[in-house]
PDB file of C-alpha atoms in Angstrom:
ATOM      1  CA  MET A  27     156.102 105.332  79.693  1.00 44.00           C
ATOM      2  CA  LYS A  28     155.016 102.111  80.820  1.00 46.00           C
ATOM      3  CA  MET A  29     151.934 102.031  83.417  1.00 45.00           C
ATOM      4  CA  THR A  30     152.610  99.973  86.564  1.00 44.00           C
ATOM      5  CA  ASP A  31     148.860 100.082  87.645  1.00 48.00           C
ATOM      6  CA  GLU A  32     146.571  97.165  85.295  1.00 46.00           C
ATOM      7  CA  ASN A  33     144.645  98.104  82.600  1.00 48.00           C
ATOM      8  CA  ILE A  34     141.630 100.044  84.620  1.00 45.00           C
ATOM      9  CA  SER A  35     139.482 100.398  81.597  1.00 42.00           C
ATOM     10  CA  GLY A  36     139.208  96.190  81.745  1.00 46.00           C
ATOM     11  CA  ASN A  37     137.737  96.529  85.407  1.00 45.00           C
ATOM     12  CA  SER A  38     134.806  96.448  85.593  1.00 57.00           C
ATOM     13  CA  GLU A  39     134.313  98.079  89.240  1.00 78.00           C
ATOM     14  CA  ILE A  40     135.473 101.314  88.630  1.00 81.00           C
ATOM     15  CA  THR A  41     135.854 104.285  91.219  1.00 87.00           C
ATOM     16  CA  MET A  42     136.070 107.913  91.480  1.00 87.00           C
ATOM     17  CA  ASP A  43     139.829 106.783  93.200  1.00 89.00           C
ATOM     18  CA  ASP A  44     140.602 105.285  90.059  1.00 89.00           C
ATOM     19  CA  VAL A  45     139.614 108.510  87.768  1.00 90.00           C
ATOM     20  CA  LYS A  46     141.629 110.335  90.076  1.00 91.00           C
ATOM     21  CA  ASN A  47     145.202 108.474  89.824  1.00 93.00           C
ATOM     22  CA  LEU A  48     144.537 108.781  86.107  1.00 93.00           C
ATOM     23  CA  ILE A  49     143.854 112.478  85.893  1.00 94.00           C
ATOM     24  CA  LYS A  50     146.870 112.513  88.410  1.00 94.00           C
ATOM     25  CA  LYS A  51     148.871 110.379  85.755  1.00 95.00           C
ATOM     26  CA  LYS A  52     147.217 112.420  82.976  1.00 94.00           C
ATOM     27  CA  ASP A  53     148.872 116.295  85.185  1.00 95.00           C
ATOM     28  CA  GLU A  54     152.618 114.027  85.988  1.00 96.00           C
ATOM     29  CA  ILE A  55     152.974 113.621  82.227  1.00 95.00           C
ATOM     30  CA  GLU A  56     151.481 117.342  80.801  1.00 95.00           C
ATOM     31  CA  GLU A  57     154.845 117.905  83.060  1.00 95.00           C
ATOM     32  CA  GLN A  58     157.690 115.804  81.834  1.00 95.00           C
ATOM     33  CA  ILE A  59     156.416 116.861  77.938  1.00 94.00           C
ATOM     34  CA  LYS A  60     156.500 120.642  79.448  1.00 95.00           C
ATOM     35  CA  ALA A  61     160.594 120.172  81.319  1.00 94.00           C
ATOM     36  CA  TYR A  62     161.289 119.016  77.812  1.00 92.00           C
ATOM     37  CA  TYR A  63     160.484 121.585  75.461  1.00 93.00           C
ATOM     38  CA  ASP A  64     161.282 123.359  77.982  1.00 93.00           C
ATOM     39  CA  VAL A  65     164.944 121.840  76.591  1.00 91.00           C
ATOM     40  CA  LEU A  66     164.681 122.436  73.381  1.00 90.00           C
ATOM     41  CA  GLN A  67     163.174 125.861  73.972  1.00 91.00           C
ATOM     42  CA  ASP A  68     166.217 126.449  76.159  1.00 89.00           C
ATOM     43  CA  GLN A  69     168.365 124.937  73.200  1.00 88.00           C
ATOM     44  CA  GLY A  70     166.416 127.639  70.391  1.00 89.00           C
ATOM     45  CA  VAL A  71     164.926 124.096  68.738  1.00 89.00           C
ATOM     46  CA  GLY A  72     162.185 123.249  68.285  1.00 87.00           C
ATOM     47  CA  VAL A  73     160.719 119.756  67.679  1.00 86.00           C
ATOM     48  CA  GLU A  74     160.987 120.236  63.643  1.00 86.00           C
ATOM     49  CA  ASP A  75     163.846 122.264  63.690  1.00 87.00           C
ATOM     50  CA  SER A  76     167.048 120.817  61.463  1.00 88.00           C
ATOM     51  CA  LEU A  77     169.995 119.315  63.089  1.00 88.00           C
ATOM     52  CA  VAL A  78     172.289 120.332  61.004  1.00 87.00           C
ATOM     53  CA  ASP A  79     174.012 123.151  59.595  1.00 84.00           C
ATOM     54  CA  ALA A  80     174.273 124.153  55.516  1.00 84.00           C
ATOM     55  CA  GLU A  81     176.848 122.217  54.817  1.00 84.00           C
ATOM     56  CA  GLY A  82     175.743 119.379  56.349  1.00 86.00           C
ATOM     57  CA  TYR A  83     177.288 118.556  59.121  1.00 89.00           C
ATOM     58  CA  PRO A  84     176.094 118.271  62.978  1.00 88.00           C
ATOM     59  CA  ARG A  85     175.191 121.574  63.804  1.00 87.00           C
ATOM     60  CA  ALA A  86     177.815 122.764  67.225  1.00 86.00           C
ATOM     61  CA  ASP A  87     175.993 125.818  68.760  1.00 88.00           C
ATOM     62  CA  VAL A  88     174.034 123.375  70.454  1.00 87.00           C
ATOM     63  CA  ASN A  89     173.524 120.292  72.601  1.00 90.00           C
ATOM     64  CA  LEU A  90     172.735 117.777  70.089  1.00 89.00           C
ATOM     65  CA  TYR A  91     172.259 114.690  72.771  1.00 91.00           C
ATOM     66  CA  GLN A  92     169.898 117.058  74.784  1.00 91.00           C
ATOM     67  CA  ILE A  93     167.810 117.682  71.928  1.00 91.00           C
ATOM     68  CA  ARG A  94     167.517 114.538  70.480  1.00 93.00           C
ATOM     69  CA  THR A  95     167.035 112.544  74.083  1.00 94.00           C
ATOM     70  CA  ALA A  96     164.345 116.053  74.343  1.00 92.00           C
ATOM     71  CA  ARG A  97     162.393 115.173  71.406  1.00 93.00           C
ATOM     72  CA  HIS A  98     162.533 110.684  71.820  1.00 94.00           C
ATOM     73  CA  ASN A  99     161.018 111.439  75.420  1.00 94.00           C
ATOM     74  CA  ILE A 100     158.373 113.928  73.319  1.00 93.00           C
ATOM     75  CA  SER A 101     157.257 112.137  71.016  1.00 94.00           C
ATOM     76  CA  CYS A 102     156.894 109.105  74.163  1.00 94.00           C
ATOM     77  CA  LEU A 103     155.238 110.645  76.698  1.00 95.00           C
ATOM     78  CA  GLN A 104     152.922 112.165  73.823  1.00 95.00           C
ATOM     79  CA  ASN A 105     151.294 108.740  72.620  1.00 95.00           C
ATOM     80  CA  ASP A 106     151.312 107.917  76.907  1.00 95.00           C
ATOM     81  CA  HIS A 107     149.166 111.118  77.632  1.00 95.00           C
ATOM     82  CA  LYS A 108     146.665 110.402  74.325  1.00 95.00           C
ATOM     83  CA  ALA A 109     146.804 106.278  75.987  1.00 95.00           C
ATOM     84  CA  ILE A 110     145.985 107.861  79.671  1.00 94.00           C
ATOM     85  CA  MET A 111     143.070 110.165  77.895  1.00 95.00           C
ATOM     86  CA  ALA A 112     141.489 107.243  76.216  1.00 94.00           C
ATOM     87  CA  GLU A 113     141.145 105.778  80.072  1.00 93.00           C
ATOM     88  CA  ILE A 114     139.632 108.816  81.179  1.00 93.00           C
ATOM     89  CA  GLU A 115     137.408 108.809  78.895  1.00 93.00           C
ATOM     90  CA  GLU A 116     136.183 105.500  79.462  1.00 92.00           C
ATOM     91  CA  ALA A 117     136.634 104.897  82.964  1.00 91.00           C
ATOM     92  CA  LEU A 118     134.687 107.861  83.182  1.00 92.00           C
ATOM     93  CA  HIS A 119     131.750 106.570  80.946  1.00 91.00           C
ATOM     94  CA  LYS A 120     132.126 103.485  83.018  1.00 90.00           C
ATOM     95  CA  LEU A 121     131.492 105.113  86.176  1.00 89.00           C
ATOM     96  CA  HIS A 122     128.439 107.268  84.656  1.00 90.00           C
ATOM     97  CA  ALA A 123     127.223 104.267  82.835  1.00 90.00           C
ATOM     98  CA  ARG A 124     127.589 102.682  86.536  1.00 88.00           C
ATOM     99  CA  GLU A 125     125.731 105.101  88.666  1.00 88.00           C
ATOM    100  CA  LYS A 126     122.958 105.510  86.322  1.00 91.00           C
ATOM    101  CA  ALA A 127     122.108 101.370  86.134  1.00 91.00           C
ATOM    102  CA  LYS A 128     122.796 101.542  90.197  1.00 90.00           C
ATOM    103  CA  ARG A 129     119.909 104.546  90.425  1.00 92.00           C
ATOM    104  CA  GLU A 130     117.363 103.039  88.068  1.00 93.00           C
ATOM    105  CA  GLN A 131     118.044 100.121  90.375  1.00 92.00           C
ATOM    106  CA  ASP A 132     117.386 101.570  93.489  1.00 91.00           C
ATOM    107  CA  GLU A 133     114.774 103.265  91.819  1.00 91.00           C
ATOM    108  CA  ALA A 134     113.240 100.166  90.819  1.00 90.00           C
ATOM    109  CA  GLU A 135     113.462  98.838  94.440  1.00 88.00           C
ATOM    110  CA  ALA A 136     112.174 101.531  95.855  1.00 87.00           C
ATOM    111  CA  GLN A 137     109.390 101.474  93.647  1.00 84.00           C
ATOM    112  CA  GLU A 138     108.605  97.672  94.150  1.00 81.00           C
ATOM    113  CA  GLU A 139     108.776  98.393  97.993  1.00 77.00           C
ATOM    114  CA  ALA A 140     106.458 100.591  98.050  1.00 73.00           C
ATOM    115  CA  MET A 141     104.347  97.868  96.515  1.00 72.00           C
ATOM    116  CA  GLU A 142     104.541  95.902  98.617  1.00 65.00           C
ATOM    117  CA  HIS A 143     103.943  98.291 101.116  1.00 59.00           C
ATOM    118  CA  GLN A 144     100.656  98.966  99.834  1.00 60.00           C
ATOM    119  CA  VAL A 145      97.884  98.193 101.643  1.00 61.00           C
ATOM    120  CA  THR A 146      94.903  97.309  99.645  1.00 75.00           C
ATOM    121  CA  LEU A 147      92.479  98.702 101.120  1.00 81.00           C
ATOM    122  CA  PRO A 148      88.428  97.306 102.604  1.00 85.00           C
ATOM    123  CA  PRO A 149      85.601  98.452 100.796  1.00 91.00           C
ATOM    124  CA  PRO A 150      83.588 101.266 103.222  1.00 94.00           C
ATOM    125  CA  PHE A 151      80.490  99.884 104.307  1.00 96.00           C
ATOM    126  CA  ALA A 152      78.969 103.922 105.782  1.00 96.00           C
ATOM    127  CA  ARG A 153      80.816 107.082 105.777  1.00 96.00           C
ATOM    128  CA  VAL A 154      80.362 109.845 108.544  1.00 97.00           C
ATOM    129  CA  ASP A 155      79.277 112.707 107.708  1.00 95.00           C
ATOM    130  CA  ALA A 156      78.919 115.100 111.221  1.00 96.00           C
ATOM    131  CA  VAL A 157      80.325 115.126 113.657  1.00 96.00           C
ATOM    132  CA  THR A 158      79.619 117.360 117.133  1.00 95.00           C
ATOM    133  CA  GLU A 159      82.125 119.646 119.041  1.00 94.00           C
ATOM    134  CA  GLY A 160      82.990 117.919 121.583  1.00 94.00           C
ATOM    135  CA  SER A 161      81.580 114.790 121.628  1.00 96.00           C
ATOM    136  CA  PRO A 162      82.600 110.780 122.714  1.00 96.00           C
ATOM    137  CA  ALA A 163      82.939 110.206 118.248  1.00 97.00           C
ATOM    138  CA  CYS A 164      84.660 113.695 118.273  1.00 96.00           C
ATOM    139  CA  GLY A 165      87.428 113.058 121.025  1.00 95.00           C
ATOM    140  CA  ALA A 166      87.920 109.668 119.541  1.00 96.00           C
ATOM    141  CA  GLY A 167      89.602 111.478 117.033  1.00 96.00           C
ATOM    142  CA  LEU A 168      86.433 110.409 113.817  1.00 96.00           C
ATOM    143  CA  ARG A 169      86.338 113.448 111.134  1.00 96.00           C
ATOM    144  CA  VAL A 170      83.674 114.342 108.854  1.00 96.00           C
ATOM    145  CA  GLY A 171      85.229 112.059 105.627  1.00 96.00           C
ATOM    146  CA  ASP A 172      85.762 109.184 107.580  1.00 96.00           C
ATOM    147  CA  GLU A 173      84.697 105.808 105.467  1.00 96.00           C
ATOM    148  CA  LEU A 174      84.139 103.216 107.999  1.00 96.00           C
ATOM    149  CA  PHE A 175      84.643  99.702 107.570  1.00 95.00           C
ATOM    150  CA  GLU A 176      85.033  97.965 110.972  1.00 96.00           C
ATOM    151  CA  PHE A 177      82.606  99.738 114.083  1.00 97.00           C
ATOM    152  CA  GLY A 178      82.992  96.999 116.614  1.00 96.00           C
ATOM    153  CA  SER A 179      81.528  93.649 115.633  1.00 95.00           C
ATOM    154  CA  VAL A 180      80.582  95.234 112.204  1.00 96.00           C
ATOM    155  CA  ASN A 181      82.413  95.220 109.505  1.00 94.00           C
ATOM    156  CA  THR A 182      82.174  95.110 105.559  1.00 91.00           C
ATOM    157  CA  GLY A 183      81.505  91.551 104.924  1.00 91.00           C
ATOM    158  CA  ASN A 184      78.560  91.208 108.190  1.00 94.00           C
ATOM    159  CA  PHE A 185      77.046  95.182 107.915  1.00 94.00           C
ATOM    160  CA  GLN A 186      72.971  95.152 106.650  1.00 93.00           C
ATOM    161  CA  ASN A 187      71.851  98.106 107.418  1.00 94.00           C
ATOM    162  CA  LEU A 188      72.982 100.914 110.641  1.00 94.00           C
ATOM    163  CA  GLN A 189      70.438  99.076 113.191  1.00 95.00           C
ATOM    164  CA  ASN A 190      74.085  97.131 112.943  1.00 95.00           C
ATOM    165  CA  ILE A 191      75.982 100.209 114.432  1.00 95.00           C
ATOM    166  CA  ALA A 192      73.367 101.011 116.696  1.00 95.00           C
ATOM    167  CA  SER A 193      72.826  97.261 118.370  1.00 95.00           C
ATOM    168  CA  VAL A 194      76.627  97.526 119.053  1.00 96.00           C
ATOM    169  CA  VAL A 195      76.635 101.288 120.303  1.00 96.00           C
ATOM    170  CA  GLN A 196      73.080 100.403 122.527  1.00 94.00           C
ATOM    171  CA  HIS A 197      75.245  96.979 123.957  1.00 94.00           C
ATOM    172  CA  SER A 198      78.739  98.860 124.419  1.00 95.00           C
ATOM    173  CA  GLU A 199      78.263 102.349 126.609  1.00 94.00           C
ATOM    174  CA  GLY A 200      81.271 102.857 128.691  1.00 95.00           C
ATOM    175  CA  LYS A 201      83.549  99.929 126.833  1.00 95.00           C
ATOM    176  CA  PRO A 202      86.182 101.336 124.197  1.00 96.00           C
ATOM    177  CA  LEU A 203      84.702 100.008 120.568  1.00 96.00           C
ATOM    178  CA  ARG A 204      87.606  99.804 117.547  1.00 96.00           C
ATOM    179  CA  VAL A 205      86.547 101.647 114.589  1.00 97.00           C
ATOM    180  CA  SER A 206      88.680 101.413 111.888  1.00 95.00           C
ATOM    181  CA  VAL A 207      88.052 103.843 108.497  1.00 95.00           C
ATOM    182  CA  ILE A 208      89.609 105.198 105.653  1.00 93.00           C
ATOM    183  CA  ARG A 209      90.627 108.595 105.589  1.00 93.00           C
ATOM    184  CA  ALA A 210      92.912 110.300 102.216  1.00 89.00           C
ATOM    185  CA  GLY A 211      93.095 106.744 101.144  1.00 84.00           C
ATOM    186  CA  GLN A 212      94.845 106.105 104.294  1.00 88.00           C
ATOM    187  CA  LYS A 213      93.343 102.559 107.335  1.00 90.00           C
ATOM    188  CA  VAL A 214      93.215 104.577 110.051  1.00 93.00           C
ATOM    189  CA  GLN A 215      92.307 102.828 113.657  1.00 95.00           C
ATOM    190  CA  MET A 216      91.191 104.223 117.175  1.00 96.00           C
ATOM    191  CA  SER A 217      89.505 103.419 119.891  1.00 96.00           C
ATOM    192  CA  LEU A 218      85.736 104.942 120.479  1.00 96.00           C
ATOM    193  CA  THR A 219      83.766 104.847 123.303  1.00 96.00           C
ATOM    194  CA  PRO A 220      80.096 105.192 123.295  1.00 96.00           C
ATOM    195  CA  GLN A 221      78.294 107.161 126.593  1.00 95.00           C
ATOM    196  CA  ARG A 222      76.495 110.159 127.549  1.00 94.00           C
ATOM    197  CA  TRP A 223      77.561 113.956 126.920  1.00 95.00           C
ATOM    198  CA  SER A 224      76.326 116.104 126.488  1.00 93.00           C
ATOM    199  CA  GLY A 225      74.677 116.251 123.584  1.00 92.00           C
ATOM    200  CA  ARG A 226      72.735 113.621 121.900  1.00 91.00           C
ATOM    201  CA  GLY A 227      72.886 110.559 121.852  1.00 92.00           C
ATOM    202  CA  LEU A 228      76.272 108.318 122.955  1.00 96.00           C
ATOM    203  CA  LEU A 229      78.378 108.916 120.187  1.00 96.00           C
ATOM    204  CA  GLY A 230      77.727 112.769 118.736  1.00 95.00           C
ATOM    205  CA  CYS A 231      78.504 112.278 115.394  1.00 96.00           C
ATOM    206  CA  ASN A 232      76.381 111.181 111.589  1.00 96.00           C
ATOM    207  CA  ILE A 233      76.909 107.887 109.776  1.00 96.00           C
ATOM    208  CA  VAL A 234      75.426 107.010 106.166  1.00 95.00           C
ATOM    209  CA  PRO A 235      75.394 104.207 104.728  1.00 94.00           C
ATOM    210  CA  VAL A 236      77.530 103.810 101.453  1.00 91.00           C
ATOM    211  CA  GLN A 237      75.990 102.372  98.135  1.00 79.00           C
ATOM    212  CA  ARG A 238      78.047  99.706  96.645  1.00 66.00           C
TER     213      ARG A 238
END
């Protein structure tokens, strides 16, 4: 039986449909082999049984042409079956190898993309160690443990002491300040407006310098 399709094993772009088509052909070959075995069974002979009688003459009790044709076709189909099983095995191997390579490539690209998006966090200059409920700092979203790297015009590069922050707060009453902190390894930005409230000061939080 000659394959009508191109040799799929030579195609590097194997698809699951290719494998399914090969399996379909394999099933068809097996059905044909079974049909020819049924012919032999109907004649009461097997693949190897002798077709001559005790005196060496062709047997007259069976259809010799049908038997010889069935035996020949079984032999050819068995070779086809062996070949297509090898094709299926190779196709599955290539399919799995390509899927594995694609999965590894996707993982590598995802890791590379994550590294590209990973932002280098600036060193903080101060840390929030207390936030009073109901205060401007609380309302802005400031939390205990937040590490400051920007507070209005004060940043890591120009921070000297806490007086820098106090000065910015005093000159910014009623005006929103951009505050940037590091929280759980991520940058978080918020707007904090220093203003009078029921508690002390204009912020309602306690900030301590970070030792560098």
